[in-house]
mmCIF file of C-alpha atoms in Angstrom:
data_model
loop_
_atom_site.group_PDB
_atom_site.id
_atom_site.type_symbol
_atom_site.label_atom_id
_atom_site.label_comp_id
_atom_site.label_asym_id
_atom_site.label_seq_id
_atom_site.Cartn_x
_atom_site.Cartn_y
_atom_site.Cartn_z
ATOM 1 C CA MET T 1 -16.799 -34.497 6.207
ATOM 2 C CA SER T 2 -14.765 -32.993 3.390
ATOM 3 C CA THR T 3 -12.734 -35.172 1.254
ATOM 4 C CA ALA T 4 -8.912 -34.947 1.714
ATOM 5 C CA PRO T 5 -6.998 -33.584 -0.981
ATOM 6 C CA THR T 6 -5.223 -35.840 -3.299
ATOM 7 C CA ARG T 7 -1.560 -35.488 -4.346
ATOM 8 C CA ALA T 8 -0.426 -33.747 -7.398
ATOM 9 C CA THR T 9 2.935 -34.003 -9.261
ATOM 10 C CA LEU T 10 3.873 -30.916 -10.983
ATOM 11 C CA GLY T 11 6.445 -30.179 -13.645
ATOM 12 C CA ALA T 12 9.623 -32.031 -15.005
ATOM 13 C CA SER T 13 11.148 -31.653 -11.631
ATOM 14 C CA SER T 14 8.384 -34.001 -10.137
ATOM 15 C CA PHE T 15 7.402 -31.444 -7.267
ATOM 16 C CA THR T 16 4.762 -33.567 -5.381
ATOM 17 C CA ALA T 17 2.148 -31.775 -2.946
ATOM 18 C CA SER T 18 -1.359 -31.797 -2.021
ATOM 19 C CA ALA T 19 -3.708 -30.958 -4.707
ATOM 20 C CA LEU T 20 -5.128 -27.937 -2.796
ATOM 21 C CA GLY T 21 -2.706 -25.472 -1.088
ATOM 22 C CA LEU T 22 -2.927 -22.997 1.514
ATOM 23 C CA GLY T 23 -1.861 -19.331 0.612
ATOM 24 C CA LEU T 24 -0.880 -17.499 3.687
ATOM 25 C CA MET T 25 -0.388 -13.880 2.505
ATOM 26 C CA GLY T 26 -3.550 -12.477 4.135
ATOM 27 C CA MET T 27 -2.501 -13.838 7.531
ATOM 28 C CA SER T 28 0.212 -11.030 7.562
ATOM 29 C CA ASP T 29 -0.536 -8.335 4.968
ATOM 30 C CA LEU T 30 -2.487 -6.657 2.252
ATOM 31 C CA TYR T 31 -6.189 -7.675 3.550
ATOM 32 C CA GLY T 32 -6.212 -5.753 6.786
ATOM 33 C CA ALA T 33 -5.853 -7.004 10.214
ATOM 34 C CA ALA T 34 -5.460 -10.757 10.858
ATOM 35 C CA ASP T 35 -5.680 -12.834 14.215
ATOM 36 C CA GLU T 36 -2.479 -14.616 14.787
ATOM 37 C CA ALA T 37 -3.818 -17.445 16.814
ATOM 38 C CA GLU T 38 -6.751 -17.961 14.529
ATOM 39 C CA SER T 39 -4.148 -18.054 11.775
ATOM 40 C CA ILE T 40 -1.897 -20.534 13.293
ATOM 41 C CA ALA T 41 -5.154 -22.630 14.167
ATOM 42 C CA THR T 42 -6.072 -22.495 10.620
ATOM 43 C CA ILE T 43 -2.638 -23.728 9.328
ATOM 44 C CA HIS T 44 -2.924 -26.576 11.848
ATOM 45 C CA ALA T 45 -6.649 -27.272 10.610
ATOM 46 C CA ALA T 46 -5.205 -27.279 7.009
ATOM 47 C CA MET T 47 -2.609 -29.908 7.857
ATOM 48 C CA ASP T 48 -4.972 -31.979 9.760
ATOM 49 C CA ALA T 49 -7.271 -31.919 6.652
ATOM 50 C CA GLY T 50 -4.382 -33.105 4.525
ATOM 51 C CA ILE T 51 -3.100 -29.954 2.961
ATOM 52 C CA THR T 52 0.381 -29.961 2.783
ATOM 53 C CA LEU T 53 1.422 -27.137 0.471
ATOM 54 C CA LEU T 54 2.118 -23.791 2.420
ATOM 55 C CA ASP T 55 2.628 -20.829 0.085
ATOM 56 C CA THR T 56 4.176 -17.711 1.388
ATOM 57 C CA GLY T 57 6.347 -14.790 0.335
ATOM 58 C CA ASP T 58 9.424 -13.262 2.401
ATOM 59 C CA PHE T 59 7.709 -9.908 1.820
ATOM 60 C CA TYR T 60 4.592 -10.773 3.366
ATOM 61 C CA GLY T 61 4.518 -8.693 6.478
ATOM 62 C CA MET T 62 8.259 -8.136 5.957
ATOM 63 C CA GLY T 63 9.167 -11.598 7.227
ATOM 64 C CA HIS T 64 6.068 -11.953 9.591
ATOM 65 C CA ASN T 65 4.476 -14.632 7.431
ATOM 66 C CA GLU T 66 7.573 -16.883 7.491
ATOM 67 C CA LEU T 67 7.850 -16.520 11.248
ATOM 68 C CA LEU T 68 4.219 -17.355 11.505
ATOM 69 C CA ILE T 69 4.937 -20.541 9.597
ATOM 70 C CA ARG T 70 7.695 -21.333 11.943
ATOM 71 C CA GLU T 71 5.568 -20.976 14.885
ATOM 72 C CA ALA T 72 2.753 -23.115 13.532
ATOM 73 C CA LEU T 73 5.218 -26.047 12.467
ATOM 74 C CA ARG T 74 6.685 -25.960 15.936
ATOM 75 C CA GLY T 75 6.462 -29.582 17.182
ATOM 76 C CA HIS T 76 5.536 -30.935 13.707
ATOM 77 C CA ASN T 77 7.706 -32.884 11.245
ATOM 78 C CA ARG T 78 9.068 -30.450 8.576
ATOM 79 C CA GLU T 79 8.887 -33.234 6.068
ATOM 80 C CA ASP T 80 5.157 -33.234 6.447
ATOM 81 C CA VAL T 81 4.887 -30.064 4.523
ATOM 82 C CA GLU T 82 5.848 -28.511 1.353
ATOM 83 C CA ILE T 83 6.847 -24.733 1.620
ATOM 84 C CA SER T 84 6.729 -22.588 -1.391
ATOM 85 C CA VAL T 85 8.469 -19.129 -1.084
ATOM 86 C CA LYS T 86 8.402 -16.084 -3.199
ATOM 87 C CA PHE T 87 11.174 -13.562 -3.043
ATOM 88 C CA GLY T 88 12.367 -10.285 -4.965
ATOM 89 C CA ALA T 89 9.902 -7.723 -3.911
ATOM 90 C CA GLN T 90 11.552 -4.827 -2.125
ATOM 91 C CA ARG T 91 9.849 -2.992 0.637
ATOM 92 C CA GLY T 92 10.504 -0.131 2.973
ATOM 93 C CA PRO T 93 9.996 -0.125 6.743
ATOM 94 C CA ASP T 94 6.669 1.701 6.219
ATOM 95 C CA GLY T 95 5.518 -1.236 3.913
ATOM 96 C CA SER T 96 6.000 0.773 0.730
ATOM 97 C CA TRP T 97 6.925 -1.182 -2.364
ATOM 98 C CA LEU T 98 10.310 -0.208 -3.735
ATOM 99 C CA GLY T 99 10.619 -2.493 -6.892
ATOM 100 C CA ILE T 100 12.025 -5.899 -7.747
ATOM 101 C CA ASP T 101 15.504 -7.451 -7.316
ATOM 102 C CA SER T 102 16.371 -11.042 -8.310
ATOM 103 C CA SER T 103 19.748 -10.508 -9.014
ATOM 104 C CA PRO T 104 21.894 -13.567 -8.201
ATOM 105 C CA ALA T 105 23.486 -11.951 -5.057
ATOM 106 C CA ALA T 106 20.025 -10.745 -3.781
ATOM 107 C CA THR T 107 18.497 -14.121 -4.552
ATOM 108 C CA LYS T 108 20.966 -15.956 -2.223
ATOM 109 C CA THR T 109 20.751 -13.252 0.311
ATOM 110 C CA ALA T 110 16.901 -13.532 0.506
ATOM 111 C CA LEU T 111 17.167 -17.217 0.766
ATOM 112 C CA ALA T 112 19.532 -17.122 3.641
ATOM 113 C CA TYR T 113 17.110 -14.825 5.668
ATOM 114 C CA THR T 114 14.166 -17.040 4.643
ATOM 115 C CA LEU T 115 15.990 -20.205 5.995
ATOM 116 C CA ARG T 116 16.721 -18.429 9.277
ATOM 117 C CA ARG T 117 13.031 -17.018 9.738
ATOM 118 C CA LEU T 118 11.505 -20.477 8.856
ATOM 119 C CA GLY T 119 13.928 -22.396 11.014
ATOM 120 C CA THR T 120 14.660 -24.931 8.190
ATOM 121 C CA ASP T 121 17.598 -26.049 6.131
ATOM 122 C CA HIS T 122 15.602 -26.124 2.826
ATOM 123 C CA ILE T 123 12.879 -24.645 0.809
ATOM 124 C CA ASP T 124 10.645 -26.848 -1.411
ATOM 125 C CA VAL T 125 9.858 -24.223 -4.050
ATOM 126 C CA TYR T 126 11.704 -20.986 -4.467
ATOM 127 C CA ARG T 127 10.573 -18.463 -6.810
ATOM 128 C CA PRO T 128 10.879 -14.776 -7.980
ATOM 129 C CA ALA T 129 7.772 -13.005 -7.075
ATOM 130 C CA ARG T 130 7.856 -10.909 -10.424
ATOM 131 C CA LEU T 131 10.227 -10.874 -13.330
ATOM 132 C CA ASP T 132 12.974 -8.364 -12.641
ATOM 133 C CA PRO T 133 13.110 -5.982 -15.683
ATOM 134 C CA ASN T 134 16.968 -5.485 -14.819
ATOM 135 C CA VAL T 135 18.181 -9.079 -14.480
ATOM 136 C CA PRO T 136 17.810 -11.816 -17.459
ATOM 137 C CA ILE T 137 15.592 -14.609 -16.181
ATOM 138 C CA GLU T 138 18.489 -16.943 -16.904
ATOM 139 C CA GLU T 139 20.573 -15.300 -14.155
ATOM 140 C CA THR T 140 17.937 -15.720 -11.668
ATOM 141 C CA VAL T 141 17.138 -19.356 -12.422
ATOM 142 C CA GLY T 142 20.886 -20.010 -12.607
ATOM 143 C CA ALA T 143 21.390 -18.611 -9.136
ATOM 144 C CA ILE T 144 18.504 -20.755 -7.791
ATOM 145 C CA ALA T 145 20.066 -23.646 -9.593
ATOM 146 C CA GLU T 146 23.092 -23.257 -7.677
ATOM 147 C CA LEU T 147 21.058 -23.260 -4.408
ATOM 148 C CA VAL T 148 19.310 -26.468 -5.572
ATOM 149 C CA LYS T 149 22.575 -28.122 -6.176
ATOM 150 C CA ALA T 150 23.869 -26.980 -2.662
ATOM 151 C CA GLY T 151 20.737 -28.552 -1.198
ATOM 152 C CA TYR T 152 18.914 -25.526 0.125
ATOM 153 C CA VAL T 153 16.209 -25.400 -2.563
ATOM 154 C CA ARG T 154 14.538 -28.553 -3.982
ATOM 155 C CA HIS T 155 12.588 -27.114 -6.784
ATOM 156 C CA ILE T 156 12.466 -23.851 -8.894
ATOM 157 C CA GLY T 157 9.289 -22.124 -9.495
ATOM 158 C CA LEU T 158 8.240 -18.874 -11.157
ATOM 159 C CA SER T 159 5.337 -16.305 -10.779
ATOM 160 C CA GLU T 160 3.442 -14.141 -13.101
ATOM 161 C CA VAL T 161 5.847 -14.739 -16.045
ATOM 162 C CA GLY T 162 4.925 -14.922 -19.718
ATOM 163 C CA ALA T 163 5.343 -17.811 -22.219
ATOM 164 C CA GLU T 164 8.661 -16.573 -23.657
ATOM 165 C CA THR T 165 10.128 -16.105 -20.189
ATOM 166 C CA LEU T 166 8.844 -19.622 -19.249
ATOM 167 C CA ARG T 167 10.726 -20.987 -22.218
ATOM 168 C CA ARG T 168 13.940 -19.200 -21.438
ATOM 169 C CA ALA T 169 13.970 -20.321 -17.821
ATOM 170 C CA ALA T 170 13.231 -23.851 -18.572
ATOM 171 C CA ALA T 171 16.009 -23.929 -20.877
ATOM 172 C CA VAL T 172 18.373 -23.162 -17.771
ATOM 173 C CA HIS T 173 16.844 -25.806 -15.370
ATOM 174 C CA PRO T 174 13.526 -27.674 -15.078
ATOM 175 C CA ILE T 175 10.793 -25.653 -13.595
ATOM 176 C CA SER T 176 8.299 -27.097 -11.245
ATOM 177 C CA ASP T 177 5.428 -24.853 -11.511
ATOM 178 C CA LEU T 178 4.145 -21.291 -12.432
ATOM 179 C CA GLN T 179 2.277 -19.520 -9.678
ATOM 180 C CA ILE T 180 -0.338 -17.321 -11.427
ATOM 181 C CA GLU T 181 -3.767 -15.800 -10.690
ATOM 182 C CA TYR T 182 -6.425 -18.120 -12.315
ATOM 183 C CA SER T 183 -10.090 -17.867 -11.554
ATOM 184 C CA LEU T 184 -13.428 -17.415 -13.229
ATOM 185 C CA LEU T 185 -12.739 -13.758 -13.474
ATOM 186 C CA SER T 186 -8.997 -14.033 -14.390
ATOM 187 C CA ARG T 187 -8.576 -16.188 -17.397
ATOM 188 C CA THR T 188 -5.855 -14.427 -19.659
ATOM 189 C CA LEU T 189 -3.345 -17.164 -19.018
ATOM 190 C CA GLU T 190 -5.419 -19.528 -20.942
ATOM 191 C CA ALA T 191 -4.375 -17.899 -24.359
ATOM 192 C CA GLU T 192 -0.560 -18.299 -24.390
ATOM 193 C CA VAL T 193 0.856 -18.928 -20.945
ATOM 194 C CA LEU T 194 -1.062 -21.988 -19.948
ATOM 195 C CA PRO T 195 -0.343 -23.765 -23.368
ATOM 196 C CA ALA T 196 3.195 -22.781 -23.120
ATOM 197 C CA ALA T 197 3.576 -24.196 -19.521
ATOM 198 C CA ARG T 198 1.896 -27.601 -20.675
ATOM 199 C CA ALA T 199 4.265 -28.013 -23.485
ATOM 200 C CA LEU T 200 7.296 -27.511 -21.125
ATOM 201 C CA ASN T 201 5.765 -29.969 -18.552
ATOM 202 C CA ILE T 202 5.483 -26.969 -15.941
ATOM 203 C CA GLY T 203 2.456 -27.243 -13.589
ATOM 204 C CA VAL T 204 0.422 -24.291 -12.422
ATOM 205 C CA THR T 205 -0.318 -23.274 -8.747
ATOM 206 C CA ALA T 206 -3.189 -20.926 -9.109
ATOM 207 C CA TYR T 207 -3.773 -18.066 -6.606
ATOM 208 C CA GLY T 208 -6.668 -15.839 -6.490
ATOM 209 C CA VAL T 209 -9.061 -18.592 -7.192
ATOM 210 C CA LEU T 210 -11.734 -16.573 -5.428
ATOM 211 C CA SER T 211 -10.546 -13.334 -7.085
ATOM 212 C CA ARG T 212 -9.506 -11.686 -3.787
ATOM 213 C CA GLY T 213 -12.891 -12.504 -2.206
ATOM 214 C CA LEU T 214 -15.058 -11.134 -5.046
ATOM 215 C CA LEU T 215 -15.997 -14.951 -5.764
ATOM 216 C CA SER T 216 -16.423 -16.043 -2.052
ATOM 217 C CA GLY T 217 -20.216 -15.360 -2.142
ATOM 218 C CA HIS T 218 -19.530 -13.345 0.963
ATOM 219 C CA TRP T 219 -18.630 -9.805 -0.512
ATOM 220 C CA THR T 220 -21.217 -6.956 -0.621
ATOM 221 C CA SER T 221 -21.254 -3.778 -2.364
ATOM 222 C CA ASP T 222 -21.577 -1.751 0.984
ATOM 223 C CA ARG T 223 -18.667 -3.570 2.811
ATOM 224 C CA GLU T 224 -16.172 -1.296 4.470
ATOM 225 C CA VAL T 225 -12.475 -1.806 3.607
ATOM 226 C CA SER T 226 -9.795 -0.832 5.887
ATOM 227 C CA PRO T 227 -6.893 1.409 4.832
ATOM 228 C CA ALA T 228 -4.614 -1.682 5.101
ATOM 229 C CA ASP T 229 -6.588 -3.653 2.706
ATOM 230 C CA PHE T 230 -5.219 -3.550 -0.885
ATOM 231 C CA ARG T 231 -8.730 -4.110 -2.350
ATOM 232 C CA GLY T 232 -9.599 -0.781 -1.489
ATOM 233 C CA HIS T 233 -7.571 0.383 -4.379
ATOM 234 C CA SER T 234 -8.186 -2.622 -6.835
ATOM 235 C CA PRO T 235 -10.211 -1.893 -9.851
ATOM 236 C CA ARG T 236 -12.400 -4.844 -9.607
ATOM 237 C CA PHE T 237 -13.758 -3.506 -6.164
ATOM 238 C CA GLN T 238 -14.534 -0.085 -7.280
ATOM 239 C CA GLY T 239 -17.918 1.560 -7.981
ATOM 240 C CA GLU T 240 -19.735 0.102 -11.016
ATOM 241 C CA ASN T 241 -16.929 -2.540 -11.664
ATOM 242 C CA LEU T 242 -17.967 -3.996 -8.391
ATOM 243 C CA ASN T 243 -21.632 -3.913 -8.950
ATOM 244 C CA HIS T 244 -21.062 -5.709 -12.236
ATOM 245 C CA ASN T 245 -18.889 -8.263 -10.932
ATOM 246 C CA LEU T 246 -21.157 -8.918 -8.013
ATOM 247 C CA ARG T 247 -23.904 -9.687 -10.601
ATOM 248 C CA LEU T 248 -21.811 -12.448 -11.965
ATOM 249 C CA VAL T 249 -21.376 -13.802 -8.612
ATOM 250 C CA GLU T 250 -25.151 -13.881 -8.152
ATOM 251 C CA ALA T 251 -25.365 -15.630 -11.466
ATOM 252 C CA LEU T 252 -22.974 -18.169 -10.270
ATOM 253 C CA ARG T 253 -24.721 -18.544 -6.890
ATOM 254 C CA VAL T 254 -27.819 -19.907 -8.893
ATOM 255 C CA ILE T 255 -25.617 -22.657 -10.051
ATOM 256 C CA ALA T 256 -24.083 -23.290 -6.778
ATOM 257 C CA GLU T 257 -27.384 -23.572 -4.828
ATOM 258 C CA ALA T 258 -28.707 -26.076 -7.295
ATOM 259 C CA LYS T 259 -25.866 -28.236 -6.480
ATOM 260 C CA GLY T 260 -26.119 -27.807 -2.894
ATOM 261 C CA ALA T 261 -22.816 -25.943 -2.599
ATOM 262 C CA THR T 262 -21.614 -22.444 -2.010
ATOM 263 C CA VAL T 263 -20.299 -19.997 -4.527
ATOM 264 C CA ALA T 264 -16.711 -20.339 -3.204
ATOM 265 C CA GLN T 265 -16.855 -24.109 -3.491
ATOM 266 C CA VAL T 266 -18.084 -24.006 -7.073
ATOM 267 C CA ALA T 267 -15.413 -21.209 -7.961
ATOM 268 C CA ILE T 268 -12.678 -23.381 -6.390
ATOM 269 C CA ALA T 269 -13.750 -26.583 -8.067
ATOM 270 C CA TRP T 270 -13.995 -24.837 -11.442
ATOM 271 C CA VAL T 271 -10.188 -24.028 -11.250
ATOM 272 C CA ALA T 272 -9.438 -27.566 -10.011
ATOM 273 C CA SER T 273 -11.435 -28.911 -13.114
ATOM 274 C CA ARG T 274 -8.919 -27.151 -15.509
ATOM 275 C CA GLY T 275 -6.680 -30.038 -15.253
ATOM 276 C CA SER T 276 -4.559 -32.257 -12.962
ATOM 277 C CA ASP T 277 -1.517 -30.017 -13.579
ATOM 278 C CA ILE T 278 -3.220 -27.191 -11.716
ATOM 279 C CA VAL T 279 -3.155 -26.852 -8.022
ATOM 280 C CA PRO T 280 -5.681 -24.205 -6.415
ATOM 281 C CA LEU T 281 -4.265 -22.001 -3.618
ATOM 282 C CA VAL T 282 -7.136 -21.028 -1.188
ATOM 283 C CA GLY T 283 -6.262 -17.985 0.978
ATOM 284 C CA ALA T 284 -8.290 -18.655 3.966
ATOM 285 C CA ARG T 285 -7.434 -16.856 7.003
ATOM 286 C CA ARG T 286 -9.901 -18.576 9.519
ATOM 287 C CA ARG T 287 -10.893 -22.199 10.152
ATOM 288 C CA ASP T 288 -14.493 -21.608 9.016
ATOM 289 C CA ARG T 289 -13.395 -20.221 5.637
ATOM 290 C CA LEU T 290 -10.886 -23.098 5.385
ATOM 291 C CA ALA T 291 -13.744 -25.617 6.048
ATOM 292 C CA GLU T 292 -15.877 -24.136 3.337
ATOM 293 C CA ALA T 293 -12.981 -24.257 0.781
ATOM 294 C CA LEU T 294 -12.282 -27.857 1.642
ATOM 295 C CA GLY T 295 -15.816 -28.581 0.760
ATOM 296 C CA ALA T 296 -14.910 -27.937 -2.841
ATOM 297 C CA LEU T 297 -13.214 -31.061 -2.955
ATOM 298 C CA ASP T 298 -16.611 -32.722 -2.651
ATOM 299 C CA VAL T 299 -18.028 -30.832 -5.601
ATOM 300 C CA THR T 300 -18.105 -32.631 -8.996
ATOM 301 C CA LEU T 301 -18.740 -30.429 -12.058
ATOM 302 C CA THR T 302 -20.458 -32.231 -14.921
ATOM 303 C CA THR T 303 -20.242 -31.255 -18.452
ATOM 304 C CA ALA T 304 -23.706 -29.370 -18.133
ATOM 305 C CA ASP T 305 -22.439 -27.688 -14.914
ATOM 306 C CA LEU T 306 -19.390 -26.282 -16.517
ATOM 307 C CA ALA T 307 -21.467 -25.119 -19.497
ATOM 308 C CA ALA T 308 -23.759 -23.321 -17.230
ATOM 309 C CA ILE T 309 -20.817 -21.793 -15.474
ATOM 310 C CA GLU T 310 -19.258 -20.698 -18.623
ATOM 311 C CA ALA T 311 -22.656 -19.176 -19.608
ATOM 312 C CA ALA T 312 -22.795 -17.402 -16.158
ATOM 313 C CA VAL T 313 -19.379 -16.166 -16.144
ATOM 314 C CA PRO T 314 -17.843 -16.140 -19.517
ATOM 315 C CA ALA T 315 -14.070 -15.629 -20.052
ATOM 316 C CA GLY T 316 -13.355 -11.772 -19.972
ATOM 317 C CA ALA T 317 -16.633 -11.055 -18.245
ATOM 318 C CA ALA T 318 -14.937 -9.383 -15.261
ATOM 319 C CA ALA T 319 -14.956 -5.388 -15.042
ATOM 320 C CA GLY T 320 -11.680 -4.009 -14.140
ATOM 321 C CA ASP T 321 -8.045 -5.238 -14.121
ATOM 322 C CA ARG T 322 -6.989 -7.503 -11.343
ATOM 323 C CA TYR T 323 -4.438 -4.951 -10.131
ATOM 324 C CA ALA T 324 -4.110 -1.033 -10.310
ATOM 325 C CA ALA T 325 -2.104 0.142 -13.203
ATOM 326 C CA ALA T 326 1.285 0.341 -11.609
ATOM 327 C CA GLN T 327 1.102 -3.325 -10.440
ATOM 328 C CA MET T 328 -0.115 -4.590 -13.738
ATOM 329 C CA ALA T 329 2.928 -3.120 -15.368
ATOM 330 C CA HIS T 330 5.158 -5.601 -13.343
ATOM 331 C CA LEU T 331 3.131 -8.541 -14.782
ATOM 332 C CA ASP T 332 5.358 -10.182 -17.339
ATOM 333 C CA SER T 333 2.353 -12.665 -17.733
ATOM 334 C CA GLU T 334 0.015 -9.832 -19.094
ATOM 335 C CA HIS T 335 2.404 -8.482 -21.814
#
């Protein structure tokens, strides 16, 4: 039986949630088809195991993910979970990406629709999904601060922004957490972004802890990827990049097996070991994958283990960027 997640308090705003969260994107979008009944069962299993932090975006399946959460929470106490919502990504009816809009009016409009889809009167953490190049971060945070004052939002978060943006945002209103990709294969935040967040008392909710499945221990070089799965276009999953990255996974597997753990469990435990101010988000879409992820809570990494992991997968060892060039251009955190 896996250990239940402890509680974590993030940021100056004292946002409290489970120390392991569930990222729901793949249940609606971007990873190919998902089973809705299994998705809801997985959310229920996560809640039963003590996971209370549910992370979504209003653009995941163009609202489908929020409706999925609403259905999963039917008959449950809303106060038993913390819902984190990203907004601002604009999409067409064909699913195409149209840019970012986190202007004050768009921010408030998006929240109105999110509250209706979720069937709730408040969001625990509300955050722009990316920095809008046309809107100063002060204006976006100021608009969310008005929503906090009105009781519609409890905490303000950010996503994939750099150190200077963090500082500017925190000058307007306390920021609970920065959501950003962090894994053994994605560590660029360690240079400037993470130190800035810590100096500002801003926590981190880390997504992509298994690097989109690369670090799951289940990915193979001959796996067929559906046209609806964005990993088919991700640089890390292409050609020799993929072969190189899978060799890193096999080096990690040796360490995991010596500990009686899986590759995924060691990868999640490594992120969790980075600090009590970091909450890993696991993107399990099925109950068996969730059970495996929860097993990471029982993995204790010693100093020797951490040294072995660093030797097997050194910082910067991944081949290929974490997104295609067009998406990388939207990451303030990488500039």
